[in-house]
PDB file of C-alpha atoms in Angstrom:
ATOM      1  CA  UNK A   3     106.652 123.024 113.811  1.00  0.00           C
ATOM      2  CA  UNK A   4     105.003 119.589 113.962  1.00  0.00           C
ATOM      3  CA  UNK A   5     106.049 115.991 112.851  1.00  0.00           C
ATOM      4  CA  UNK A   6     105.192 112.291 113.059  1.00  0.00           C
ATOM      5  CA  UNK A   7     106.773 109.143 114.061  1.00  0.00           C
ATOM      6  CA  UNK A   8     105.812 105.353 113.491  1.00  0.00           C
ATOM      7  CA  UNK A   9     107.018 102.360 115.509  1.00  0.00           C
ATOM      8  CA  UNK A  10     106.389  98.663 115.459  1.00  0.00           C
ATOM      9  CA  UNK A  11     105.668  96.918 118.595  1.00  0.00           C
ATOM     10  CA  UNK A  12     105.087  93.176 119.557  1.00  0.00           C
ATOM     11  CA  UNK A  13     103.735  92.208 122.806  1.00  0.00           C
ATOM     12  CA  UNK A  14     103.629  88.176 123.943  1.00  0.00           C
ATOM     13  CA  UNK A  15     100.594  88.999 125.568  1.00  0.00           C
ATOM     14  CA  UNK A  16      98.184  92.256 125.932  1.00  0.00           C
ATOM     15  CA  UNK A  17      94.985  93.346 127.408  1.00  0.00           C
ATOM     16  CA  UNK A  18      93.514  96.824 126.582  1.00  0.00           C
ATOM     17  CA  UNK A  19      90.730  96.931 128.985  1.00  0.00           C
ATOM     18  CA  UNK A  20      87.228  98.123 127.787  1.00  0.00           C
ATOM     19  CA  UNK A  21      86.567 100.180 130.669  1.00  0.00           C
ATOM     20  CA  UNK A  22      82.581  99.866 130.711  1.00  0.00           C
ATOM     21  CA  UNK A  23      83.082  96.116 131.244  1.00  0.00           C
ATOM     22  CA  UNK A  24      82.945  95.031 134.996  1.00  0.00           C
ATOM     23  CA  UNK A  25      82.770  91.506 135.808  1.00  0.00           C
ATOM     24  CA  UNK A  26      84.078  90.038 132.187  1.00  0.00           C
ATOM     25  CA  UNK A  27      87.090  92.078 131.187  1.00  0.00           C
ATOM     26  CA  UNK A  28      86.928  92.425 127.449  1.00  0.00           C
ATOM     27  CA  UNK A  29      89.901  94.127 125.709  1.00  0.00           C
ATOM     28  CA  UNK A  30      90.061  96.310 122.840  1.00  0.00           C
ATOM     29  CA  UNK A  31      91.746  94.562 119.814  1.00  0.00           C
ATOM     30  CA  UNK A  32      93.743  97.602 118.981  1.00  0.00           C
ATOM     31  CA  UNK A  33      94.713 100.060 121.547  1.00  0.00           C
ATOM     32  CA  UNK A  34      92.810 103.496 121.494  1.00  0.00           C
ATOM     33  CA  UNK A  35      94.849 106.904 120.898  1.00  0.00           C
ATOM     34  CA  UNK A  36      94.962 107.514 124.685  1.00  0.00           C
ATOM     35  CA  UNK A  37      96.716 104.420 125.256  1.00  0.00           C
ATOM     36  CA  UNK A  38      98.904 104.957 122.340  1.00  0.00           C
ATOM     37  CA  UNK A  39      99.950 108.372 123.839  1.00  0.00           C
ATOM     38  CA  UNK A  40     100.401 106.678 127.031  1.00  0.00           C
ATOM     39  CA  UNK A  41     102.826 104.301 125.762  1.00  0.00           C
ATOM     40  CA  UNK A  42     104.863 107.051 123.985  1.00  0.00           C
ATOM     41  CA  UNK A  43     104.575 109.217 127.374  1.00  0.00           C
ATOM     42  CA  UNK A  44     105.886 106.279 129.261  1.00  0.00           C
ATOM     43  CA  UNK A  45     109.266 106.192 127.214  1.00  0.00           C
ATOM     44  CA  UNK A  46     109.756 109.894 127.822  1.00  0.00           C
ATOM     45  CA  UNK A  47     108.934 109.462 131.604  1.00  0.00           C
ATOM     46  CA  UNK A  48     106.116 111.792 131.702  1.00  0.00           C
ATOM     47  CA  UNK A  49     103.952 111.737 135.021  1.00  0.00           C
ATOM     48  CA  UNK A  50     100.181 111.270 134.778  1.00  0.00           C
ATOM     49  CA  UNK A  51      99.614 114.835 135.514  1.00  0.00           C
ATOM     50  CA  UNK A  52     101.676 115.876 132.250  1.00  0.00           C
ATOM     51  CA  UNK A  53      99.922 113.163 130.377  1.00  0.00           C
ATOM     52  CA  UNK A  54      96.425 114.738 131.261  1.00  0.00           C
ATOM     53  CA  UNK A  55      97.735 118.066 130.800  1.00  0.00           C
ATOM     54  CA  UNK A  56      99.453 117.601 127.332  1.00  0.00           C
ATOM     55  CA  UNK A  57      97.467 115.005 125.612  1.00  0.00           C
ATOM     56  CA  UNK A  58      95.519 117.326 123.650  1.00  0.00           C
ATOM     57  CA  UNK A  59      98.273 118.698 121.844  1.00  0.00           C
ATOM     58  CA  UNK A  60      98.962 115.481 120.080  1.00  0.00           C
ATOM     59  CA  UNK A  61      97.416 112.795 117.635  1.00  0.00           C
ATOM     60  CA  UNK A  62      97.652 109.115 117.754  1.00  0.00           C
ATOM     61  CA  UNK A  63      96.628 105.773 116.618  1.00  0.00           C
ATOM     62  CA  UNK A  64      97.375 102.059 115.925  1.00  0.00           C
ATOM     63  CA  UNK A  65      97.242  99.463 113.279  1.00  0.00           C
ATOM     64  CA  UNK A  66      97.090  95.847 113.761  1.00  0.00           C
ATOM     65  CA  UNK A  67      99.930  94.106 111.895  1.00  0.00           C
ATOM     66  CA  UNK A  68      99.489  90.518 112.974  1.00  0.00           C
ATOM     67  CA  UNK A  69      98.091  88.582 115.937  1.00  0.00           C
ATOM     68  CA  UNK A  70      98.414  85.008 116.686  1.00  0.00           C
ATOM     69  CA  UNK A  71      95.078  84.343 118.655  1.00  0.00           C
ATOM     70  CA  UNK A  72      92.708  85.615 121.224  1.00  0.00           C
ATOM     71  CA  UNK A  73      92.626  83.664 124.481  1.00  0.00           C
ATOM     72  CA  UNK A  74      90.163  83.900 127.487  1.00  0.00           C
ATOM     73  CA  UNK A  75      91.281  83.193 131.016  1.00  0.00           C
ATOM     74  CA  UNK A  76      89.186  82.492 134.095  1.00  0.00           C
ATOM     75  CA  UNK A  77      90.226  83.416 137.623  1.00  0.00           C
ATOM     76  CA  UNK A  78      88.380  82.710 140.832  1.00  0.00           C
ATOM     77  CA  UNK A  79      88.223  85.953 143.149  1.00  0.00           C
ATOM     78  CA  UNK A  80      87.893  85.500 146.808  1.00  0.00           C
ATOM     79  CA  UNK A  81      86.332  88.321 148.618  1.00  0.00           C
ATOM     80  CA  UNK A  82      86.730  88.095 152.372  1.00  0.00           C
ATOM     81  CA  UNK A  83      83.874  89.681 154.197  1.00  0.00           C
ATOM     82  CA  UNK A  84      82.812  89.444 158.202  1.00  0.00           C
ATOM     83  CA  UNK A  85      81.684  86.070 158.923  1.00  0.00           C
ATOM     84  CA  UNK A  86      81.705  84.828 155.044  1.00  0.00           C
ATOM     85  CA  UNK A  87      83.727  84.198 152.035  1.00  0.00           C
ATOM     86  CA  UNK A  88      82.320  85.096 148.712  1.00  0.00           C
ATOM     87  CA  UNK A  89      83.663  83.396 145.527  1.00  0.00           C
ATOM     88  CA  UNK A  90      83.299  85.110 142.173  1.00  0.00           C
ATOM     89  CA  UNK A  91      84.645  83.947 138.531  1.00  0.00           C
ATOM     90  CA  UNK A  92      86.180  86.544 136.297  1.00  0.00           C
ATOM     91  CA  UNK A  93      87.197  86.092 132.640  1.00  0.00           C
ATOM     92  CA  UNK A  94      90.029  87.981 131.298  1.00  0.00           C
ATOM     93  CA  UNK A  95      90.445  88.254 127.286  1.00  0.00           C
ATOM     94  CA  UNK A  96      94.072  88.119 126.132  1.00  0.00           C
ATOM     95  CA  UNK A  97      95.559  89.271 122.763  1.00  0.00           C
ATOM     96  CA  UNK A  98      98.399  86.419 121.997  1.00  0.00           C
ATOM     97  CA  UNK A  99     101.438  87.973 120.158  1.00  0.00           C
ATOM     98  CA  UNK A 100      99.808  90.846 118.902  1.00  0.00           C
ATOM     99  CA  UNK A 101     102.112  93.117 116.595  1.00  0.00           C
ATOM    100  CA  UNK A 102     100.996  96.891 116.170  1.00  0.00           C
ATOM    101  CA  UNK A 103     102.156  99.871 114.258  1.00  0.00           C
ATOM    102  CA  UNK A 104     101.965 102.891 116.634  1.00  0.00           C
ATOM    103  CA  UNK A 105     101.843 106.454 115.341  1.00  0.00           C
ATOM    104  CA  UNK A 106     102.006 109.698 117.180  1.00  0.00           C
ATOM    105  CA  UNK A 107     101.886 113.257 115.834  1.00  0.00           C
ATOM    106  CA  UNK A 108     103.024 116.538 117.693  1.00  0.00           C
ATOM    107  CA  UNK A 109     105.885 119.004 118.642  1.00  0.00           C
ATOM    108  CA  UNK A 110     108.668 118.401 116.601  1.00  0.00           C
ATOM    109  CA  UNK A 111     111.373 118.639 119.414  1.00  0.00           C
ATOM    110  CA  UNK A 112     109.321 115.993 121.476  1.00  0.00           C
ATOM    111  CA  UNK A 113     109.096 113.464 118.444  1.00  0.00           C
ATOM    112  CA  UNK A 114     112.743 113.948 117.770  1.00  0.00           C
ATOM    113  CA  UNK A 115     113.491 113.052 121.264  1.00  0.00           C
ATOM    114  CA  UNK A 116     111.288 110.031 121.128  1.00  0.00           C
ATOM    115  CA  UNK A 117     112.859 108.716 117.852  1.00  0.00           C
ATOM    116  CA  UNK A 118     116.196 108.976 119.518  1.00  0.00           C
ATOM    117  CA  UNK A 119     115.175 107.087 122.551  1.00  0.00           C
ATOM    118  CA  UNK A 120     113.558 104.390 120.829  1.00  0.00           C
ATOM    119  CA  UNK A 121     116.614 104.024 118.563  1.00  0.00           C
ATOM    120  CA  UNK A 122     119.090 103.607 121.412  1.00  0.00           C
ATOM    121  CA  UNK A 123     116.392 101.833 123.727  1.00  0.00           C
ATOM    122  CA  UNK A 124     116.616 104.804 126.169  1.00  0.00           C
ATOM    123  CA  UNK A 125     113.518 104.323 128.071  1.00  0.00           C
ATOM    124  CA  UNK A 126     112.464 106.152 131.234  1.00  0.00           C
ATOM    125  CA  UNK A 127     109.714 103.509 131.801  1.00  0.00           C
ATOM    126  CA  UNK A 128     109.352 100.084 129.929  1.00  0.00           C
ATOM    127  CA  UNK A 129     105.898 100.589 128.190  1.00  0.00           C
ATOM    128  CA  UNK A 130     103.466  97.477 128.736  1.00  0.00           C
ATOM    129  CA  UNK A 131     100.500  96.081 126.700  1.00  0.00           C
ATOM    130  CA  UNK A 132      97.690  97.102 129.358  1.00  0.00           C
ATOM    131  CA  UNK A 133      98.648  95.214 132.238  1.00  0.00           C
ATOM    132  CA  UNK A 134     102.075  95.694 133.534  1.00  0.00           C
ATOM    133  CA  UNK A 135     103.350  92.287 133.578  1.00  0.00           C
ATOM    134  CA  UNK A 136     102.720  92.455 129.841  1.00  0.00           C
ATOM    135  CA  UNK A 137     106.019  94.581 129.001  1.00  0.00           C
ATOM    136  CA  UNK A 138     106.867  94.909 125.186  1.00  0.00           C
ATOM    137  CA  UNK A 139     108.669  92.004 123.435  1.00  0.00           C
ATOM    138  CA  UNK A 140     110.084  93.861 120.728  1.00  0.00           C
ATOM    139  CA  UNK A 141     110.051  97.344 119.470  1.00  0.00           C
ATOM    140  CA  UNK A 142     111.544  98.262 115.671  1.00  0.00           C
ATOM    141  CA  UNK A 143     111.481 100.219 112.805  1.00  0.00           C
ATOM    142  CA  UNK A 144     110.948 103.723 114.154  1.00  0.00           C
ATOM    143  CA  UNK A 145     110.121 106.313 111.064  1.00  0.00           C
ATOM    144  CA  UNK A 146     110.100 109.905 111.071  1.00  0.00           C
ATOM    145  CA  UNK A 147     107.472 111.921 109.157  1.00  0.00           C
ATOM    146  CA  UNK A 148     107.323 115.576 108.143  1.00  0.00           C
ATOM    147  CA  UNK A 149     104.041 115.389 106.459  1.00  0.00           C
ATOM    148  CA  UNK A 150     100.678 113.159 106.884  1.00  0.00           C
ATOM    149  CA  UNK A 151      98.390 111.865 104.218  1.00  0.00           C
ATOM    150  CA  UNK A 152      94.596 112.302 103.815  1.00  0.00           C
ATOM    151  CA  UNK A 153      92.525 109.253 103.208  1.00  0.00           C
ATOM    152  CA  UNK A 154      89.045 107.924 103.492  1.00  0.00           C
ATOM    153  CA  UNK A 155      90.014 104.263 103.685  1.00  0.00           C
ATOM    154  CA  UNK A 156      91.982 102.600 106.512  1.00  0.00           C
ATOM    155  CA  UNK A 157      92.681  98.780 107.141  1.00  0.00           C
ATOM    156  CA  UNK A 158      93.287  96.841 110.206  1.00  0.00           C
ATOM    157  CA  UNK A 159      92.443  99.704 112.511  1.00  0.00           C
ATOM    158  CA  UNK A 160      89.491 101.607 113.839  1.00  0.00           C
ATOM    159  CA  UNK A 161      87.200 104.511 113.423  1.00  0.00           C
ATOM    160  CA  UNK A 162      84.731 106.015 115.513  1.00  0.00           C
ATOM    161  CA  UNK A 163      80.962 104.678 114.904  1.00  0.00           C
ATOM    162  CA  UNK A 164      79.825 108.162 113.652  1.00  0.00           C
ATOM    163  CA  UNK A 165      82.649 108.388 111.087  1.00  0.00           C
ATOM    164  CA  UNK A 166      81.976 104.908 109.405  1.00  0.00           C
ATOM    165  CA  UNK A 167      80.375 104.910 106.130  1.00  0.00           C
ATOM    166  CA  UNK A 168      81.040 101.107 105.146  1.00  0.00           C
ATOM    167  CA  UNK A 169      83.338  98.147 105.801  1.00  0.00           C
ATOM    168  CA  UNK A 170      84.444  95.106 103.693  1.00  0.00           C
ATOM    169  CA  UNK A 171      85.640  92.110 105.717  1.00  0.00           C
ATOM    170  CA  UNK A 172      88.279  90.047 104.316  1.00  0.00           C
ATOM    171  CA  UNK A 173      89.055  86.367 104.542  1.00  0.00           C
ATOM    172  CA  UNK A 174      89.149  85.286 108.148  1.00  0.00           C
ATOM    173  CA  UNK A 175      88.495  88.844 109.351  1.00  0.00           C
ATOM    174  CA  UNK A 176      86.844  90.089 112.570  1.00  0.00           C
ATOM    175  CA  UNK A 177      84.998  93.463 113.526  1.00  0.00           C
ATOM    176  CA  UNK A 178      84.569  94.624 117.000  1.00  0.00           C
ATOM    177  CA  UNK A 179      82.009  97.167 117.931  1.00  0.00           C
ATOM    178  CA  UNK A 180      83.090  98.526 121.499  1.00  0.00           C
ATOM    179  CA  UNK A 181      82.302 101.392 123.778  1.00  0.00           C
ATOM    180  CA  UNK A 182      84.403 103.981 125.081  1.00  0.00           C
ATOM    181  CA  UNK A 183      83.575 107.166 127.203  1.00  0.00           C
ATOM    182  CA  UNK A 184      84.042 110.783 126.301  1.00  0.00           C
ATOM    183  CA  UNK A 185      83.152 113.302 128.858  1.00  0.00           C
ATOM    184  CA  UNK A 186      80.930 110.770 130.847  1.00  0.00           C
ATOM    185  CA  UNK A 187      79.125 109.934 127.361  1.00  0.00           C
ATOM    186  CA  UNK A 188      79.363 106.657 125.737  1.00  0.00           C
ATOM    187  CA  UNK A 189      80.761 106.462 122.299  1.00  0.00           C
ATOM    188  CA  UNK A 190      81.375 103.423 119.992  1.00  0.00           C
ATOM    189  CA  UNK A 191      84.524 102.631 117.855  1.00  0.00           C
ATOM    190  CA  UNK A 192      84.477 100.133 115.141  1.00  0.00           C
ATOM    191  CA  UNK A 193      87.869  98.232 115.062  1.00  0.00           C
ATOM    192  CA  UNK A 194      89.150  94.807 113.299  1.00  0.00           C
ATOM    193  CA  UNK A 195      91.653  92.771 111.828  1.00  0.00           C
ATOM    194  CA  UNK A 196      91.557  91.855 107.978  1.00  0.00           C
ATOM    195  CA  UNK A 197      88.963  94.596 107.465  1.00  0.00           C
ATOM    196  CA  UNK A 198      88.842  97.579 105.243  1.00  0.00           C
ATOM    197  CA  UNK A 199      87.024 100.787 106.965  1.00  0.00           C
ATOM    198  CA  UNK A 200      85.419 103.363 104.621  1.00  0.00           C
ATOM    199  CA  UNK A 201      85.109 106.715 106.142  1.00  0.00           C
ATOM    200  CA  UNK A 202      82.451 109.465 105.518  1.00  0.00           C
ATOM    201  CA  UNK A 203      85.381 112.031 105.343  1.00  0.00           C
ATOM    202  CA  UNK A 204      89.165 111.976 105.024  1.00  0.00           C
ATOM    203  CA  UNK A 205      91.368 111.627 108.043  1.00  0.00           C
ATOM    204  CA  UNK A 206      95.178 112.255 108.786  1.00  0.00           C
ATOM    205  CA  UNK A 207      97.371 109.232 108.504  1.00  0.00           C
ATOM    206  CA  UNK A 208     101.035 108.154 108.368  1.00  0.00           C
ATOM    207  CA  UNK A 209     102.089 104.900 106.784  1.00  0.00           C
ATOM    208  CA  UNK A 210      98.447 103.680 106.923  1.00  0.00           C
ATOM    209  CA  UNK A 211      97.898 104.549 110.459  1.00  0.00           C
ATOM    210  CA  UNK A 212      95.161 107.000 111.373  1.00  0.00           C
ATOM    211  CA  UNK A 213      95.980 110.004 113.656  1.00  0.00           C
ATOM    212  CA  UNK A 214      92.973 111.027 115.948  1.00  0.00           C
ATOM    213  CA  UNK A 215      92.738 113.287 118.901  1.00  0.00           C
ATOM    214  CA  UNK A 216      92.949 111.545 122.113  1.00  0.00           C
ATOM    215  CA  UNK A 217      89.420 110.895 122.694  1.00  0.00           C
ATOM    216  CA  UNK A 218      88.299 110.404 118.708  1.00  0.00           C
ATOM    217  CA  UNK A 219      86.514 113.640 118.598  1.00  0.00           C
ATOM    218  CA  UNK A 220      86.508 115.049 114.810  1.00  0.00           C
TER     219      UNK A 220
END
Protein backbone atom coordinates (compact mmCIF):
# COMPACT_ATOMS: atom_id res chain seq x y z
CA UNK A 1 0.00 0.00 0.00
CA UNK A 2 1.01 3.60 -0.59
CA UNK A 3 0.55 6.76 1.44
CA UNK A 4 1.34 10.46 1.36
CA UNK A 5 2.95 12.97 3.72
CA UNK A 6 3.19 16.76 3.79
CA UNK A 7 5.27 18.92 6.12
CA UNK A 8 5.89 22.68 6.37
CA UNK A 9 9.55 23.72 6.28
CA UNK A 10 11.15 27.14 6.90
CA UNK A 11 14.70 28.14 5.96
CA UNK A 12 16.43 31.37 7.00
CA UNK A 13 18.29 31.22 3.68
CA UNK A 14 18.11 28.80 0.78
CA UNK A 15 19.68 28.29 -2.63
CA UNK A 16 18.50 25.53 -4.95
CA UNK A 17 20.98 25.78 -7.78
CA UNK A 18 19.93 25.69 -11.41
CA UNK A 19 22.62 23.27 -12.56
CA UNK A 20 22.79 24.59 -16.12
CA UNK A 21 24.07 27.95 -14.85
CA UNK A 22 27.80 28.44 -14.50
CA UNK A 23 29.24 31.80 -13.47
CA UNK A 24 25.96 33.31 -12.21
CA UNK A 25 24.41 30.83 -9.76
CA UNK A 26 20.64 31.16 -10.19
CA UNK A 27 18.32 29.40 -7.75
CA UNK A 28 15.03 27.66 -8.34
CA UNK A 29 12.38 29.57 -6.42
CA UNK A 30 10.90 26.23 -5.33
CA UNK A 31 12.95 23.01 -5.01
CA UNK A 32 12.27 20.37 -7.65
CA UNK A 33 11.00 16.85 -6.80
CA UNK A 34 14.52 15.38 -6.80
CA UNK A 35 15.56 17.89 -4.12
CA UNK A 36 12.42 17.26 -2.06
CA UNK A 37 13.08 13.51 -2.17
CA UNK A 38 16.66 14.14 -1.07
CA UNK A 39 15.33 16.22 1.84
CA UNK A 40 13.18 13.33 3.09
CA UNK A 41 15.86 10.71 2.41
CA UNK A 42 18.36 12.66 4.54
CA UNK A 43 15.98 12.45 7.50
CA UNK A 44 15.96 8.67 7.06
CA UNK A 45 19.74 8.53 6.66
CA UNK A 46 19.62 6.96 3.21
CA UNK A 47 22.84 7.03 1.19
CA UNK A 48 23.28 8.66 -2.21
CA UNK A 49 23.36 5.18 -3.75
CA UNK A 50 20.03 4.28 -2.09
CA UNK A 51 18.58 7.59 -3.27
CA UNK A 52 19.51 6.89 -6.89
CA UNK A 53 18.29 3.29 -6.64
CA UNK A 54 14.95 4.02 -4.94
CA UNK A 55 13.84 7.48 -6.09
CA UNK A 56 11.70 6.23 -8.99
CA UNK A 57 9.46 4.48 -6.44
CA UNK A 58 8.25 7.86 -5.13
CA UNK A 59 6.48 11.03 -6.20
CA UNK A 60 7.21 14.39 -4.62
CA UNK A 61 6.65 18.11 -4.95
CA UNK A 62 6.64 21.46 -3.17
CA UNK A 63 4.54 24.57 -2.76
CA UNK A 64 5.79 28.00 -1.68
CA UNK A 65 3.86 29.26 1.35
CA UNK A 66 5.73 32.54 1.92
CA UNK A 67 9.01 34.31 1.21
CA UNK A 68 10.56 37.49 2.59
CA UNK A 69 12.60 38.34 -0.47
CA UNK A 70 15.34 37.46 -2.92
CA UNK A 71 18.91 38.69 -2.45
CA UNK A 72 22.01 38.50 -4.63
CA UNK A 73 25.48 38.10 -3.17
CA UNK A 74 28.70 38.72 -5.08
CA UNK A 75 31.83 36.79 -4.17
CA UNK A 76 35.29 37.28 -5.64
CA UNK A 77 36.99 34.00 -6.46
CA UNK A 78 40.76 33.73 -6.54
CA UNK A 79 42.27 31.11 -8.83
CA UNK A 80 45.94 30.42 -8.28
CA UNK A 81 47.80 29.38 -11.41
CA UNK A 82 51.49 28.94 -12.02
CA UNK A 83 53.02 32.38 -12.24
CA UNK A 84 49.80 34.37 -11.91
CA UNK A 85 46.55 34.94 -10.07
CA UNK A 86 43.15 35.07 -11.76
CA UNK A 87 40.25 36.84 -10.08
CA UNK A 88 36.63 36.47 -11.10
CA UNK A 89 33.31 37.53 -9.57
CA UNK A 90 30.49 35.06 -9.04
CA UNK A 91 26.90 36.04 -8.21
CA UNK A 92 24.82 33.88 -5.87
CA UNK A 93 21.01 34.18 -5.73
CA UNK A 94 19.66 33.70 -2.19
CA UNK A 95 16.08 33.08 -1.08
CA UNK A 96 15.34 34.90 2.18
CA UNK A 97 13.07 33.17 4.72
CA UNK A 98 11.28 30.88 2.25
CA UNK A 99 8.64 28.62 3.74
CA UNK A 100 7.46 25.57 1.82
CA UNK A 101 5.04 22.70 2.04
CA UNK A 102 6.92 19.57 0.96
CA UNK A 103 5.04 16.45 -0.14
CA UNK A 104 6.03 12.84 -0.77
CA UNK A 105 4.03 9.80 -1.89
CA UNK A 106 5.28 6.23 -1.61
CA UNK A 107 5.37 2.99 0.33
CA UNK A 108 3.28 3.12 3.49
CA UNK A 109 5.97 1.72 5.80
CA UNK A 110 8.54 4.35 4.78
CA UNK A 111 6.00 7.20 4.93
CA UNK A 112 4.94 6.17 8.44
CA UNK A 113 8.60 6.04 9.47
CA UNK A 114 9.14 9.56 8.10
CA UNK A 115 6.08 10.86 9.95
CA UNK A 116 7.28 9.42 13.28
CA UNK A 117 10.79 10.81 12.82
CA UNK A 118 9.50 14.30 12.01
CA UNK A 119 7.14 14.21 14.99
CA UNK A 120 10.03 13.38 17.35
CA UNK A 121 12.78 15.31 15.50
CA UNK A 122 14.69 12.04 15.09
CA UNK A 123 16.77 12.90 12.01
CA UNK A 124 19.74 10.83 10.84
CA UNK A 125 21.02 13.91 8.99
CA UNK A 126 19.77 17.47 9.34
CA UNK A 127 18.29 18.52 5.97
CA UNK A 128 19.31 21.83 4.43
CA UNK A 129 18.18 24.32 1.81
CA UNK A 130 20.45 23.48 -1.11
CA UNK A 131 23.72 24.53 0.57
CA UNK A 132 24.92 22.64 3.66
CA UNK A 133 25.23 25.84 5.74
CA UNK A 134 21.53 26.61 5.18
CA UNK A 135 20.01 24.08 7.59
CA UNK A 136 16.29 24.11 8.33
CA UNK A 137 15.00 26.73 10.76
CA UNK A 138 11.60 25.13 11.43
CA UNK A 139 9.80 21.94 10.46
CA UNK A 140 6.20 21.52 11.52
CA UNK A 141 2.69 20.32 10.79
CA UNK A 142 3.36 16.82 9.38
CA UNK A 143 0.18 15.32 7.90
CA UNK A 144 -0.56 11.83 6.54
CA UNK A 145 -2.81 11.08 3.55
CA UNK A 146 -4.37 7.82 2.41
CA UNK A 147 -5.61 9.31 -0.85
CA UNK A 148 -4.51 11.96 -3.32
CA UNK A 149 -6.67 14.39 -5.27
CA UNK A 150 -6.58 14.90 -9.05
CA UNK A 151 -6.40 18.59 -10.06
CA UNK A 152 -5.70 20.56 -13.23
CA UNK A 153 -5.01 23.86 -11.40
CA UNK A 154 -2.25 24.45 -8.84
CA UNK A 155 -1.02 27.60 -7.13
CA UNK A 156 2.42 28.82 -5.99
CA UNK A 157 4.20 25.73 -7.25
CA UNK A 158 5.57 24.40 -10.55
CA UNK A 159 4.68 22.48 -13.67
CA UNK A 160 6.70 21.11 -16.60
CA UNK A 161 6.48 23.59 -19.48
CA UNK A 162 4.99 20.90 -21.74
CA UNK A 163 2.09 20.45 -19.30
CA UNK A 164 1.21 24.13 -18.86
CA UNK A 165 -1.99 25.34 -20.51
CA UNK A 166 -2.13 28.90 -19.14
CA UNK A 167 -1.26 30.94 -16.06
CA UNK A 168 -2.67 33.85 -14.09
CA UNK A 169 -0.36 36.17 -12.18
CA UNK A 170 -1.90 37.68 -9.04
CA UNK A 171 -0.83 40.86 -7.22
CA UNK A 172 2.97 41.01 -6.70
CA UNK A 173 3.34 37.68 -8.46
CA UNK A 174 6.58 36.43 -10.00
CA UNK A 175 7.11 33.67 -12.56
CA UNK A 176 10.27 31.86 -13.63
CA UNK A 177 10.84 29.67 -16.68
CA UNK A 178 13.95 27.66 -15.79
CA UNK A 179 15.81 24.72 -17.29
CA UNK A 180 16.52 21.33 -15.81
CA UNK A 181 18.12 18.26 -17.34
CA UNK A 182 16.56 14.82 -17.85
CA UNK A 183 18.52 12.00 -19.54
CA UNK A 184 20.98 14.55 -20.90
CA UNK A 185 18.25 16.59 -22.57
CA UNK A 186 17.20 20.10 -21.50
CA UNK A 187 13.64 20.51 -20.20
CA UNK A 188 11.90 23.56 -18.76
CA UNK A 189 9.79 24.09 -15.66
CA UNK A 190 7.42 27.00 -14.94
CA UNK A 191 7.26 28.06 -11.28
CA UNK A 192 6.04 31.07 -9.38
CA UNK A 193 4.73 32.88 -6.33
CA UNK A 194 1.24 34.41 -6.29
CA UNK A 195 0.53 32.64 -9.54
CA UNK A 196 -2.15 30.19 -10.63
CA UNK A 197 -1.04 27.48 -13.07
CA UNK A 198 -3.63 25.82 -15.30
CA UNK A 199 -2.60 22.42 -16.63
CA UNK A 200 -3.44 20.52 -19.81
CA UNK A 201 -4.37 17.46 -17.73
CA UNK A 202 -5.07 16.54 -14.13
CA UNK A 203 -2.21 15.50 -11.86
CA UNK A 204 -2.03 13.98 -8.38
CA UNK A 205 -1.91 16.43 -5.45
CA UNK A 206 -2.11 16.36 -1.65
CA UNK A 207 -3.10 19.51 0.24
CA UNK A 208 -2.55 21.56 -2.90
CA UNK A 209 0.99 20.27 -3.49
CA UNK A 210 1.61 18.55 -6.85
CA UNK A 211 3.10 15.06 -6.89
CA UNK A 212 5.54 14.38 -9.71
CA UNK A 213 7.95 11.56 -10.56
CA UNK A 214 11.54 12.61 -9.73
CA UNK A 215 12.21 14.19 -13.14
CA UNK A 216 8.63 15.36 -13.76
CA UNK A 217 8.09 13.05 -16.75
CA UNK A 218 4.36 12.40 -16.95
